[in-house]
Amino acid sequence: MVVNISFGGLVFHPVEAATTTIGTTKGGWVYAGQRPCYEAKTPAFYTMAQPLNSREVLEVMGGPDDDASEEPMETLTSLDLVELAQTLMESEAFSKAIEDLPGSWEVRALTHAEWLVARKQKKLELNTGFTERLADAPSSNHRGAMMDGRPRPNEILGPAASQMAAVAVHPRNPEVTATTSVPHDRPLPNVVARLALTPVRPDSAIRVPNNTDVWRNVRTELLWTTVLGIIPSFLIPVLRGMSAYATEGWVNLLFGGLCAGFFTGALWRPRRPVLRYDDVVSSSMRVSQ
C-alpha cells in the first residue's frame, strides 16, 4: 500500500495493517475508564490526512466551491458525515477506485483504533484544541470494544444514545489526546470530521469481554487494603510505644486503615495485564480489569 486513492475530490492515504494497544494497565480506580487495556488488530485502510473542509464537502455534493473555505469544517454533524459517505459510495468514481482492491470496502469516519494507528504512522493530522468525530458509539470504558477496529455499535439507552465517540487533542500539547463524546445531530465549535476508506469486516466481531471477574477483584482489593491500610494503621502506634492503644482503640485504627486503603486504591493498584487479541476466546469470558 504505497499509492494514494482519489475520488470525489478527496485524497485517501494508505495506512498499513497494524496491532495497537489501547488503554492503560494502571490499576488505580481513577483509571477504570481506560481499562481493560487491549490489543486491536486493524487491517490496511486509507484515510484523509486532514479533516474535511467546505470546498471538499461542496465538491462531493456537487455544489459551487469557488468561494469555499480551506479551513476545517466545524458545521458537519455525524449525520452529515454518513450522508456524505453514502453519496461517495453511490458514485461511479468510488466503484472504479475500489475495483482493484480485495473484498468489500466502505467510506465512513475512522474508529478510535484506526485513528490511533493512522496517527502513529503519521498519516493524519489534527490541530491542537480540535475534536474529531469517530464512527464509534460512546462508552464509559473499553468493555465491549471491537478488537478488529470496526465501529462500536450504539447499544446505549438514554441521553447517551444520541452521542457519538470523538477524540480530542490537548490545546497546548499535540501528543496528548483523550476520548470524549459529541452529539451526532448537532455541530459544535472546534469539532471536525474526516472520512476513511476501509475494508468491510464480514466475520463475527471479537470484542473485549463485558463480564468482570468480581471475586478476583474483591480478593485483590482485600489484600492491598490490608497491606497498605490496616496493617500500617495498627503497626504505627506499636512502633511508637503505644501498644495499649492498638488494643483499646482498635475500632478507630481499623476504620482509619480502611480509609487509607480505600484512598490508595484510587491512586494505585498493581498493573493489569494487556488483553491480547488471540487470548479472547469468547466475549462472555470474565476479565479481572
PDB file of C-alpha atoms in Angstrom:
ATOM      1  CA  MET A   1       0.000   0.000   0.000  1.00  0.00           C
ATOM      2  CA  VAL A   2       2.065   2.887  -1.281  1.00  0.00           C
ATOM      3  CA  VAL A   3      -0.407   4.572  -3.654  1.00  0.00           C
ATOM      4  CA  ASN A   4      -2.979   7.172  -2.676  1.00  0.00           C
ATOM      5  CA  ILE A   5      -6.580   6.721  -3.815  1.00  0.00           C
ATOM      6  CA  SER A   6      -8.563   9.713  -5.067  1.00  0.00           C
ATOM      7  CA  PHE A   7     -12.246  10.058  -5.902  1.00  0.00           C
ATOM      8  CA  GLY A   8     -14.903  12.687  -5.378  1.00  0.00           C
ATOM      9  CA  GLY A   9     -12.218  15.323  -4.949  1.00  0.00           C
ATOM     10  CA  LEU A  10     -10.869  13.590  -1.828  1.00  0.00           C
ATOM     11  CA  VAL A  11      -7.438  12.020  -1.414  1.00  0.00           C
ATOM     12  CA  PHE A  12      -7.057   8.950   0.799  1.00  0.00           C
ATOM     13  CA  HIS A  13      -3.614   7.960   2.070  1.00  0.00           C
ATOM     14  CA  PRO A  14      -2.637   4.339   2.769  1.00  0.00           C
ATOM     15  CA  VAL A  15      -2.306   3.056   6.339  1.00  0.00           C
ATOM     16  CA  GLU A  16      -0.609  -0.289   6.900  1.00  0.00           C
ATOM     17  CA  ALA A  17      -2.214  -3.106   8.866  1.00  0.00           C
ATOM     18  CA  ALA A  18      -1.115  -2.916  12.487  1.00  0.00           C
ATOM     19  CA  THR A  19      -1.696  -4.049  16.037  1.00  0.00           C
ATOM     20  CA  THR A  20      -2.068  -1.271  18.574  1.00  0.00           C
ATOM     21  CA  THR A  21      -2.557  -1.260  22.336  1.00  0.00           C
ATOM     22  CA  ILE A  22      -5.456   0.851  23.581  1.00  0.00           C
ATOM     23  CA  GLY A  23      -5.969   1.915  27.185  1.00  0.00           C
ATOM     24  CA  THR A  24      -3.789   1.743  30.279  1.00  0.00           C
ATOM     25  CA  THR A  25      -2.559  -1.058  32.510  1.00  0.00           C
ATOM     26  CA  LYS A  26      -2.557   1.179  35.616  1.00  0.00           C
ATOM     27  CA  GLY A  27      -4.647  -0.415  38.341  1.00  0.00           C
ATOM     28  CA  GLY A  28      -5.933   2.618  40.264  1.00  0.00           C
ATOM     29  CA  TRP A  29      -9.663   3.245  40.264  1.00  0.00           C
ATOM     30  CA  VAL A  30      -9.210   6.643  38.622  1.00  0.00           C
ATOM     31  CA  TYR A  31      -8.007   4.798  35.511  1.00  0.00           C
ATOM     32  CA  ALA A  32     -11.021   2.473  35.331  1.00  0.00           C
ATOM     33  CA  GLY A  33     -12.430   4.342  32.338  1.00  0.00           C
ATOM     34  CA  GLN A  34      -9.286   3.491  30.344  1.00  0.00           C
ATOM     35  CA  ARG A  35      -9.441  -0.242  31.036  1.00  0.00           C
ATOM     36  CA  PRO A  36      -9.312  -3.042  30.105  1.00  0.00           C
ATOM     37  CA  CYS A  37      -6.123  -2.377  28.162  1.00  0.00           C
ATOM     38  CA  TYR A  38      -6.459  -4.396  24.965  1.00  0.00           C
ATOM     39  CA  GLU A  39      -4.943  -5.118  21.579  1.00  0.00           C
ATOM     40  CA  ALA A  40      -6.744  -4.020  18.420  1.00  0.00           C
ATOM     41  CA  LYS A  41      -5.759  -5.504  15.065  1.00  0.00           C
ATOM     42  CA  THR A  42      -6.687  -3.204  12.197  1.00  0.00           C
ATOM     43  CA  PRO A  43      -6.411  -4.216   8.526  1.00  0.00           C
ATOM     44  CA  ALA A  44      -4.852  -1.953   5.918  1.00  0.00           C
ATOM     45  CA  PHE A  45      -7.063   1.015   5.029  1.00  0.00           C
ATOM     46  CA  TYR A  46      -6.943   4.543   3.611  1.00  0.00           C
ATOM     47  CA  THR A  47      -7.621   7.841   5.350  1.00  0.00           C
ATOM     48  CA  MET A  48      -7.731  11.548   4.649  1.00  0.00           C
ATOM     49  CA  ALA A  49      -4.724  13.390   6.028  1.00  0.00           C
ATOM     50  CA  GLN A  50      -6.704  16.467   7.087  1.00  0.00           C
ATOM     51  CA  PRO A  51     -10.269  16.975   8.319  1.00  0.00           C
ATOM     52  CA  LEU A  52     -12.898  17.830   5.726  1.00  0.00           C
ATOM     53  CA  ASN A  53     -13.208  21.449   4.636  1.00  0.00           C
ATOM     54  CA  SER A  54     -16.059  23.309   2.940  1.00  0.00           C
ATOM     55  CA  ARG A  55     -14.563  23.049  -0.542  1.00  0.00           C
ATOM     56  CA  GLU A  56     -14.267  19.265  -0.328  1.00  0.00           C
ATOM     57  CA  VAL A  57     -17.793  18.829   1.008  1.00  0.00           C
ATOM     58  CA  LEU A  58     -19.298  21.037  -1.696  1.00  0.00           C
ATOM     59  CA  GLU A  59     -17.342  19.209  -4.395  1.00  0.00           C
ATOM     60  CA  VAL A  60     -18.664  15.843  -3.221  1.00  0.00           C
ATOM     61  CA  MET A  61     -22.244  17.134  -3.049  1.00  0.00           C
ATOM     62  CA  GLY A  62     -21.989  18.827  -6.451  1.00  0.00           C
ATOM     63  CA  GLY A  63     -22.323  22.405  -5.239  1.00  0.00           C
ATOM     64  CA  PRO A  64     -20.319  25.516  -6.251  1.00  0.00           C
ATOM     65  CA  ASP A  65     -16.993  25.658  -4.420  1.00  0.00           C
ATOM     66  CA  ASP A  66     -15.470  28.849  -5.819  1.00  0.00           C
ATOM     67  CA  ASP A  67     -15.543  30.755  -2.536  1.00  0.00           C
ATOM     68  CA  ALA A  68     -15.409  27.742  -0.228  1.00  0.00           C
ATOM     69  CA  SER A  69     -13.022  27.797   2.721  1.00  0.00           C
ATOM     70  CA  GLU A  70      -9.978  25.565   3.045  1.00  0.00           C
ATOM     71  CA  GLU A  71     -10.254  25.589   6.840  1.00  0.00           C
ATOM     72  CA  PRO A  72     -11.586  22.508   8.664  1.00  0.00           C
ATOM     73  CA  MET A  73     -15.381  22.493   8.536  1.00  0.00           C
ATOM     74  CA  GLU A  74     -16.917  22.741  12.021  1.00  0.00           C
ATOM     75  CA  THR A  75     -20.577  22.638  10.935  1.00  0.00           C
ATOM     76  CA  LEU A  76     -20.593  18.951   9.968  1.00  0.00           C
ATOM     77  CA  THR A  77     -22.605  16.599  12.156  1.00  0.00           C
ATOM     78  CA  SER A  78     -22.240  12.830  12.323  1.00  0.00           C
ATOM     79  CA  LEU A  79     -25.469  12.548  10.318  1.00  0.00           C
ATOM     80  CA  ASP A  80     -23.997  14.819   7.639  1.00  0.00           C
ATOM     81  CA  LEU A  81     -20.910  12.639   7.556  1.00  0.00           C
ATOM     82  CA  VAL A  82     -22.988   9.492   6.964  1.00  0.00           C
ATOM     83  CA  GLU A  83     -24.860  11.230   4.138  1.00  0.00           C
ATOM     84  CA  LEU A  84     -21.592  12.419   2.615  1.00  0.00           C
ATOM     85  CA  ALA A  85     -20.119   8.913   2.768  1.00  0.00           C
ATOM     86  CA  GLN A  86     -23.259   7.427   1.201  1.00  0.00           C
ATOM     87  CA  THR A  87     -23.090   9.928  -1.662  1.00  0.00           C
ATOM     88  CA  LEU A  88     -19.486   8.953  -2.319  1.00  0.00           C
ATOM     89  CA  MET A  89     -20.205   5.209  -2.263  1.00  0.00           C
ATOM     90  CA  GLU A  90     -23.027   5.631  -4.780  1.00  0.00           C
ATOM     91  CA  SER A  91     -20.740   7.373  -7.266  1.00  0.00           C
ATOM     92  CA  GLU A  92     -19.108   5.732 -10.259  1.00  0.00           C
ATOM     93  CA  ALA A  93     -15.738   7.104  -9.134  1.00  0.00           C
ATOM     94  CA  PHE A  94     -15.966   5.031  -5.946  1.00  0.00           C
ATOM     95  CA  SER A  95     -16.627   1.827  -7.896  1.00  0.00           C
ATOM     96  CA  LYS A  96     -13.618   2.479 -10.108  1.00  0.00           C
ATOM     97  CA  ALA A  97     -11.394   3.337  -7.138  1.00  0.00           C
ATOM     98  CA  ILE A  98     -12.014   0.024  -5.352  1.00  0.00           C
ATOM     99  CA  GLU A  99     -12.236  -2.319  -8.349  1.00  0.00           C
ATOM    100  CA  ASP A 100      -8.651  -3.497  -7.829  1.00  0.00           C
ATOM    101  CA  LEU A 101      -8.964  -3.780  -4.039  1.00  0.00           C
ATOM    102  CA  PRO A 102      -9.755  -7.159  -2.456  1.00  0.00           C
ATOM    103  CA  GLY A 103     -13.107  -7.659  -0.742  1.00  0.00           C
ATOM    104  CA  SER A 104     -15.766  -5.070   0.032  1.00  0.00           C
ATOM    105  CA  TRP A 105     -14.948  -1.505   1.039  1.00  0.00           C
ATOM    106  CA  GLU A 106     -16.859   1.367   2.599  1.00  0.00           C
ATOM    107  CA  VAL A 107     -16.434   5.069   3.282  1.00  0.00           C
ATOM    108  CA  ARG A 108     -17.042   6.257   6.850  1.00  0.00           C
ATOM    109  CA  ALA A 109     -15.445   8.058   9.764  1.00  0.00           C
ATOM    110  CA  LEU A 110     -12.464   6.467  11.476  1.00  0.00           C
ATOM    111  CA  THR A 111     -12.859   4.318  14.561  1.00  0.00           C
ATOM    112  CA  HIS A 112     -10.736   5.002  17.637  1.00  0.00           C
ATOM    113  CA  ALA A 113      -8.377   2.107  16.839  1.00  0.00           C
ATOM    114  CA  GLU A 114      -7.989   3.215  13.209  1.00  0.00           C
ATOM    115  CA  TRP A 115      -7.391   6.810  14.273  1.00  0.00           C
ATOM    116  CA  LEU A 116      -4.611   5.797  16.666  1.00  0.00           C
ATOM    117  CA  VAL A 117      -2.932   3.604  14.040  1.00  0.00           C
ATOM    118  CA  ALA A 118      -3.094   6.290  11.352  1.00  0.00           C
ATOM    119  CA  ARG A 119      -1.712   8.917  13.720  1.00  0.00           C
ATOM    120  CA  LYS A 120       1.109   6.633  14.819  1.00  0.00           C
ATOM    121  CA  GLN A 121       2.043   6.093  11.160  1.00  0.00           C
ATOM    122  CA  LYS A 122       1.858   9.892  10.619  1.00  0.00           C
ATOM    123  CA  LYS A 123      -0.904   9.572   8.032  1.00  0.00           C
ATOM    124  CA  LEU A 124      -3.276  12.078   9.646  1.00  0.00           C
ATOM    125  CA  GLU A 125      -3.122  15.393  11.471  1.00  0.00           C
ATOM    126  CA  LEU A 126      -5.456  17.088  13.937  1.00  0.00           C
ATOM    127  CA  ASN A 127      -4.637  20.549  15.219  1.00  0.00           C
ATOM    128  CA  THR A 128      -4.342  21.252  18.934  1.00  0.00           C
ATOM    129  CA  GLY A 129      -7.617  22.138  20.592  1.00  0.00           C
ATOM    130  CA  PHE A 130      -9.710  20.330  17.985  1.00  0.00           C
ATOM    131  CA  THR A 131     -12.004  17.341  18.437  1.00  0.00           C
ATOM    132  CA  GLU A 132     -12.695  14.773  15.709  1.00  0.00           C
ATOM    133  CA  ARG A 133     -15.869  12.746  15.282  1.00  0.00           C
ATOM    134  CA  LEU A 134     -15.438   8.966  15.215  1.00  0.00           C
ATOM    135  CA  ALA A 135     -17.585   6.120  13.904  1.00  0.00           C
ATOM    136  CA  ASP A 136     -17.851   4.522  17.368  1.00  0.00           C
ATOM    137  CA  ALA A 137     -20.633   4.769  19.902  1.00  0.00           C
ATOM    138  CA  PRO A 138     -19.586   6.356  23.223  1.00  0.00           C
ATOM    139  CA  SER A 139     -18.696   4.198  26.220  1.00  0.00           C
ATOM    140  CA  SER A 140     -17.576   4.667  29.818  1.00  0.00           C
ATOM    141  CA  ASN A 141     -14.755   2.103  29.487  1.00  0.00           C
ATOM    142  CA  HIS A 142     -13.278  -0.357  26.994  1.00  0.00           C
ATOM    143  CA  ARG A 143     -15.545  -3.291  27.768  1.00  0.00           C
ATOM    144  CA  GLY A 144     -17.368  -4.366  24.632  1.00  0.00           C
ATOM    145  CA  ALA A 145     -14.872  -2.629  22.335  1.00  0.00           C
ATOM    146  CA  MET A 146     -14.245  -4.138  18.903  1.00  0.00           C
ATOM    147  CA  MET A 147     -10.801  -5.735  18.762  1.00  0.00           C
ATOM    148  CA  ASP A 148     -10.576  -5.668  14.946  1.00  0.00           C
ATOM    149  CA  GLY A 149     -11.061  -1.911  14.609  1.00  0.00           C
ATOM    150  CA  ARG A 150     -14.624  -1.959  13.267  1.00  0.00           C
ATOM    151  CA  PRO A 151     -17.115   0.642  14.588  1.00  0.00           C
ATOM    152  CA  ARG A 152     -18.545   0.022  18.026  1.00  0.00           C
ATOM    153  CA  PRO A 153     -22.365  -0.194  17.735  1.00  0.00           C
ATOM    154  CA  ASN A 154     -24.605   2.039  19.808  1.00  0.00           C
ATOM    155  CA  GLU A 155     -26.100  -0.208  22.489  1.00  0.00           C
ATOM    156  CA  ILE A 156     -26.834   2.556  24.994  1.00  0.00           C
ATOM    157  CA  LEU A 157     -30.240   3.686  26.219  1.00  0.00           C
ATOM    158  CA  GLY A 158     -30.968   7.193  27.419  1.00  0.00           C
ATOM    159  CA  PRO A 159     -29.385  10.560  26.552  1.00  0.00           C
ATOM    160  CA  ALA A 160     -26.055   8.988  25.556  1.00  0.00           C
ATOM    161  CA  ALA A 161     -27.808   7.159  22.710  1.00  0.00           C
ATOM    162  CA  SER A 162     -27.738  10.392  20.691  1.00  0.00           C
ATOM    163  CA  GLN A 163     -23.979  10.811  21.145  1.00  0.00           C
ATOM    164  CA  MET A 164     -21.010   9.629  19.111  1.00  0.00           C
ATOM    165  CA  ALA A 165     -17.473   9.000  20.303  1.00  0.00           C
ATOM    166  CA  ALA A 166     -14.799  11.546  19.471  1.00  0.00           C
ATOM    167  CA  VAL A 167     -11.101  12.087  20.064  1.00  0.00           C
ATOM    168  CA  ALA A 168      -9.750  15.427  21.289  1.00  0.00           C
ATOM    169  CA  VAL A 169      -6.234  16.865  21.136  1.00  0.00           C
ATOM    170  CA  HIS A 170      -4.890  18.867  24.082  1.00  0.00           C
ATOM    171  CA  PRO A 171      -4.985  22.659  23.467  1.00  0.00           C
ATOM    172  CA  ARG A 172      -1.228  23.018  24.023  1.00  0.00           C
ATOM    173  CA  ASN A 173       0.346  19.551  23.809  1.00  0.00           C
ATOM    174  CA  PRO A 174      -0.346  17.786  20.476  1.00  0.00           C
ATOM    175  CA  GLU A 175       0.895  14.475  21.896  1.00  0.00           C
ATOM    176  CA  VAL A 176      -1.889  14.299  24.490  1.00  0.00           C
ATOM    177  CA  THR A 177      -5.281  13.030  23.338  1.00  0.00           C
ATOM    178  CA  ALA A 178      -8.466  11.962  25.094  1.00  0.00           C
ATOM    179  CA  THR A 179     -11.687  10.271  24.074  1.00  0.00           C
ATOM    180  CA  THR A 180     -14.964  12.097  24.574  1.00  0.00           C
ATOM    181  CA  SER A 181     -18.428  12.207  23.042  1.00  0.00           C
ATOM    182  CA  VAL A 182     -20.327  14.721  20.905  1.00  0.00           C
ATOM    183  CA  PRO A 183     -23.962  15.000  19.733  1.00  0.00           C
ATOM    184  CA  HIS A 184     -24.464  13.110  16.484  1.00  0.00           C
ATOM    185  CA  ASP A 185     -27.004  15.608  15.142  1.00  0.00           C
ATOM    186  CA  ARG A 186     -25.590  18.946  16.273  1.00  0.00           C
ATOM    187  CA  PRO A 187     -22.387  20.794  15.276  1.00  0.00           C
ATOM    188  CA  LEU A 188     -20.052  22.173  17.929  1.00  0.00           C
ATOM    189  CA  PRO A 189     -17.160  24.661  17.781  1.00  0.00           C
ATOM    190  CA  ASN A 190     -13.762  23.089  17.074  1.00  0.00           C
ATOM    191  CA  VAL A 191     -15.379  19.714  16.294  1.00  0.00           C
ATOM    192  CA  VAL A 192     -14.390  18.414  12.855  1.00  0.00           C
ATOM    193  CA  ALA A 193     -14.607  15.193  10.857  1.00  0.00           C
ATOM    194  CA  ARG A 194     -12.786  13.229   8.200  1.00  0.00           C
ATOM    195  CA  LEU A 195     -13.544  10.194   6.054  1.00  0.00           C
ATOM    196  CA  ALA A 196     -11.685   6.949   5.547  1.00  0.00           C
ATOM    197  CA  LEU A 197     -11.840   4.132   3.010  1.00  0.00           C
ATOM    198  CA  THR A 198     -11.856   0.909   4.991  1.00  0.00           C
ATOM    199  CA  PRO A 199     -12.492  -2.786   4.280  1.00  0.00           C
ATOM    200  CA  VAL A 200     -15.781  -4.237   5.461  1.00  0.00           C
ATOM    201  CA  ARG A 201     -15.235  -6.870   8.191  1.00  0.00           C
ATOM    202  CA  PRO A 202     -17.612  -9.718   7.257  1.00  0.00           C
ATOM    203  CA  ASP A 203     -16.634 -12.061  10.098  1.00  0.00           C
ATOM    204  CA  SER A 204     -18.106 -12.078  13.583  1.00  0.00           C
ATOM    205  CA  ALA A 205     -16.605  -9.402  15.789  1.00  0.00           C
ATOM    206  CA  ILE A 206     -14.139 -10.225  18.545  1.00  0.00           C
ATOM    207  CA  ARG A 207     -14.994  -7.932  21.439  1.00  0.00           C
ATOM    208  CA  VAL A 208     -13.419  -7.056  24.747  1.00  0.00           C
ATOM    209  CA  PRO A 209     -15.350  -9.171  27.291  1.00  0.00           C
ATOM    210  CA  ASN A 210     -18.116  -7.375  29.157  1.00  0.00           C
ATOM    211  CA  ASN A 211     -18.044  -9.637  32.206  1.00  0.00           C
ATOM    212  CA  THR A 212     -15.861  -8.916  35.237  1.00  0.00           C
ATOM    213  CA  ASP A 213     -14.159 -11.466  37.473  1.00  0.00           C
ATOM    214  CA  VAL A 214     -15.745  -9.927  40.569  1.00  0.00           C
ATOM    215  CA  TRP A 215     -14.365 -12.428  43.093  1.00  0.00           C
ATOM    216  CA  ARG A 216     -10.807 -11.921  41.889  1.00  0.00           C
ATOM    217  CA  ASN A 217     -11.214  -8.158  42.112  1.00  0.00           C
ATOM    218  CA  VAL A 218     -12.582  -8.471  45.662  1.00  0.00           C
ATOM    219  CA  ARG A 219      -9.665 -10.673  46.735  1.00  0.00           C
ATOM    220  CA  THR A 220      -7.164  -8.226  45.271  1.00  0.00           C
ATOM    221  CA  GLU A 221      -8.815  -5.275  46.983  1.00  0.00           C
ATOM    222  CA  LEU A 222      -8.935  -7.037  50.365  1.00  0.00           C
ATOM    223  CA  LEU A 223      -5.254  -7.936  50.092  1.00  0.00           C
ATOM    224  CA  TRP A 224      -3.978  -4.461  49.263  1.00  0.00           C
ATOM    225  CA  THR A 225      -6.342  -2.671  51.652  1.00  0.00           C
ATOM    226  CA  THR A 226      -4.967  -4.880  54.427  1.00  0.00           C
ATOM    227  CA  VAL A 227      -1.311  -4.491  53.412  1.00  0.00           C
ATOM    228  CA  LEU A 228      -1.367  -0.748  52.694  1.00  0.00           C
ATOM    229  CA  GLY A 229      -4.034   0.398  55.144  1.00  0.00           C
ATOM    230  CA  ILE A 230      -4.982  -1.848  58.060  1.00  0.00           C
ATOM    231  CA  ILE A 231      -1.549  -3.307  58.919  1.00  0.00           C
ATOM    232  CA  PRO A 232       0.259   0.088  58.947  1.00  0.00           C
ATOM    233  CA  SER A 233      -2.620   1.574  60.956  1.00  0.00           C
ATOM    234  CA  PHE A 234      -2.006  -0.932  63.785  1.00  0.00           C
ATOM    235  CA  LEU A 235       1.768  -1.069  63.354  1.00  0.00           C
ATOM    236  CA  ILE A 236       2.424   2.663  63.733  1.00  0.00           C
ATOM    237  CA  PRO A 237       1.178   3.010  67.363  1.00  0.00           C
ATOM    238  CA  VAL A 238       3.044  -0.177  68.332  1.00  0.00           C
ATOM    239  CA  LEU A 239       6.320   1.162  66.919  1.00  0.00           C
ATOM    240  CA  ARG A 240       5.761   4.464  68.739  1.00  0.00           C
ATOM    241  CA  GLY A 241       5.378   2.715  72.088  1.00  0.00           C
ATOM    242  CA  MET A 242       1.591   2.950  72.318  1.00  0.00           C
ATOM    243  CA  SER A 243       0.784  -0.741  72.262  1.00  0.00           C
ATOM    244  CA  ALA A 244      -2.157  -0.260  74.617  1.00  0.00           C
ATOM    245  CA  TYR A 245      -3.910   1.968  72.098  1.00  0.00           C
ATOM    246  CA  ALA A 246      -3.517  -0.735  69.462  1.00  0.00           C
ATOM    247  CA  THR A 247      -5.826  -2.927  71.546  1.00  0.00           C
ATOM    248  CA  GLU A 248      -8.081  -0.356  73.177  1.00  0.00           C
ATOM    249  CA  GLY A 249      -8.622   1.784  70.093  1.00  0.00           C
ATOM    250  CA  TRP A 250      -8.762  -0.992  67.552  1.00  0.00           C
ATOM    251  CA  VAL A 251     -12.060   0.251  66.125  1.00  0.00           C
ATOM    252  CA  ASN A 252     -10.567   3.634  65.270  1.00  0.00           C
ATOM    253  CA  LEU A 253      -7.424   2.022  63.884  1.00  0.00           C
ATOM    254  CA  LEU A 254      -9.439  -0.389  61.761  1.00  0.00           C
ATOM    255  CA  PHE A 255     -11.583   2.406  60.373  1.00  0.00           C
ATOM    256  CA  GLY A 256      -8.513   4.537  59.671  1.00  0.00           C
ATOM    257  CA  GLY A 257      -6.817   1.623  57.944  1.00  0.00           C
ATOM    258  CA  LEU A 258      -9.845   1.015  55.740  1.00  0.00           C
ATOM    259  CA  CYS A 259      -9.936   4.695  54.774  1.00  0.00           C
ATOM    260  CA  ALA A 260      -6.214   4.676  53.983  1.00  0.00           C
ATOM    261  CA  GLY A 261      -6.583   1.502  51.949  1.00  0.00           C
ATOM    262  CA  PHE A 262      -9.524   2.988  50.077  1.00  0.00           C
ATOM    263  CA  PHE A 263      -7.525   6.116  49.256  1.00  0.00           C
ATOM    264  CA  THR A 264      -4.520   4.153  47.983  1.00  0.00           C
ATOM    265  CA  GLY A 265      -6.880   2.121  45.788  1.00  0.00           C
ATOM    266  CA  ALA A 266      -7.950   5.259  43.984  1.00  0.00           C
ATOM    267  CA  LEU A 267      -4.367   6.084  43.028  1.00  0.00           C
ATOM    268  CA  TRP A 268      -2.508   2.773  42.904  1.00  0.00           C
ATOM    269  CA  ARG A 269      -3.074  -0.902  42.459  1.00  0.00           C
ATOM    270  CA  PRO A 270      -0.858  -3.447  40.642  1.00  0.00           C
ATOM    271  CA  ARG A 271      -0.824  -3.060  36.886  1.00  0.00           C
ATOM    272  CA  ARG A 272      -3.352  -5.136  34.982  1.00  0.00           C
ATOM    273  CA  PRO A 273      -2.317  -7.339  32.052  1.00  0.00           C
ATOM    274  CA  VAL A 274      -2.938  -6.356  28.445  1.00  0.00           C
ATOM    275  CA  LEU A 275      -5.816  -8.287  26.897  1.00  0.00           C
ATOM    276  CA  ARG A 276      -4.267  -9.871  23.803  1.00  0.00           C
ATOM    277  CA  TYR A 277      -6.278 -10.304  20.615  1.00  0.00           C
ATOM    278  CA  ASP A 278      -5.517 -14.021  20.393  1.00  0.00           C
ATOM    279  CA  ASP A 279      -6.377 -14.632  24.061  1.00  0.00           C
ATOM    280  CA  VAL A 280     -10.058 -13.751  23.722  1.00  0.00           C
ATOM    281  CA  VAL A 281     -11.943 -16.978  23.134  1.00  0.00           C
ATOM    282  CA  SER A 282     -15.392 -15.524  23.744  1.00  0.00           C
ATOM    283  CA  SER A 283     -16.861 -12.135  24.553  1.00  0.00           C
ATOM    284  CA  SER A 284     -18.631 -13.786  27.508  1.00  0.00           C
ATOM    285  CA  MET A 285     -15.386 -14.695  29.283  1.00  0.00           C
ATOM    286  CA  ARG A 286     -14.582 -12.907  32.544  1.00  0.00           C
ATOM    287  CA  VAL A 287     -11.667 -10.494  32.785  1.00  0.00           C
ATOM    288  CA  SER A 288     -10.310  -9.039  36.015  1.00  0.00           C
ATOM    289  CA  GLN A 289      -9.761  -5.452  34.989  1.00  0.00           C
TER     290      GLN A 289
END
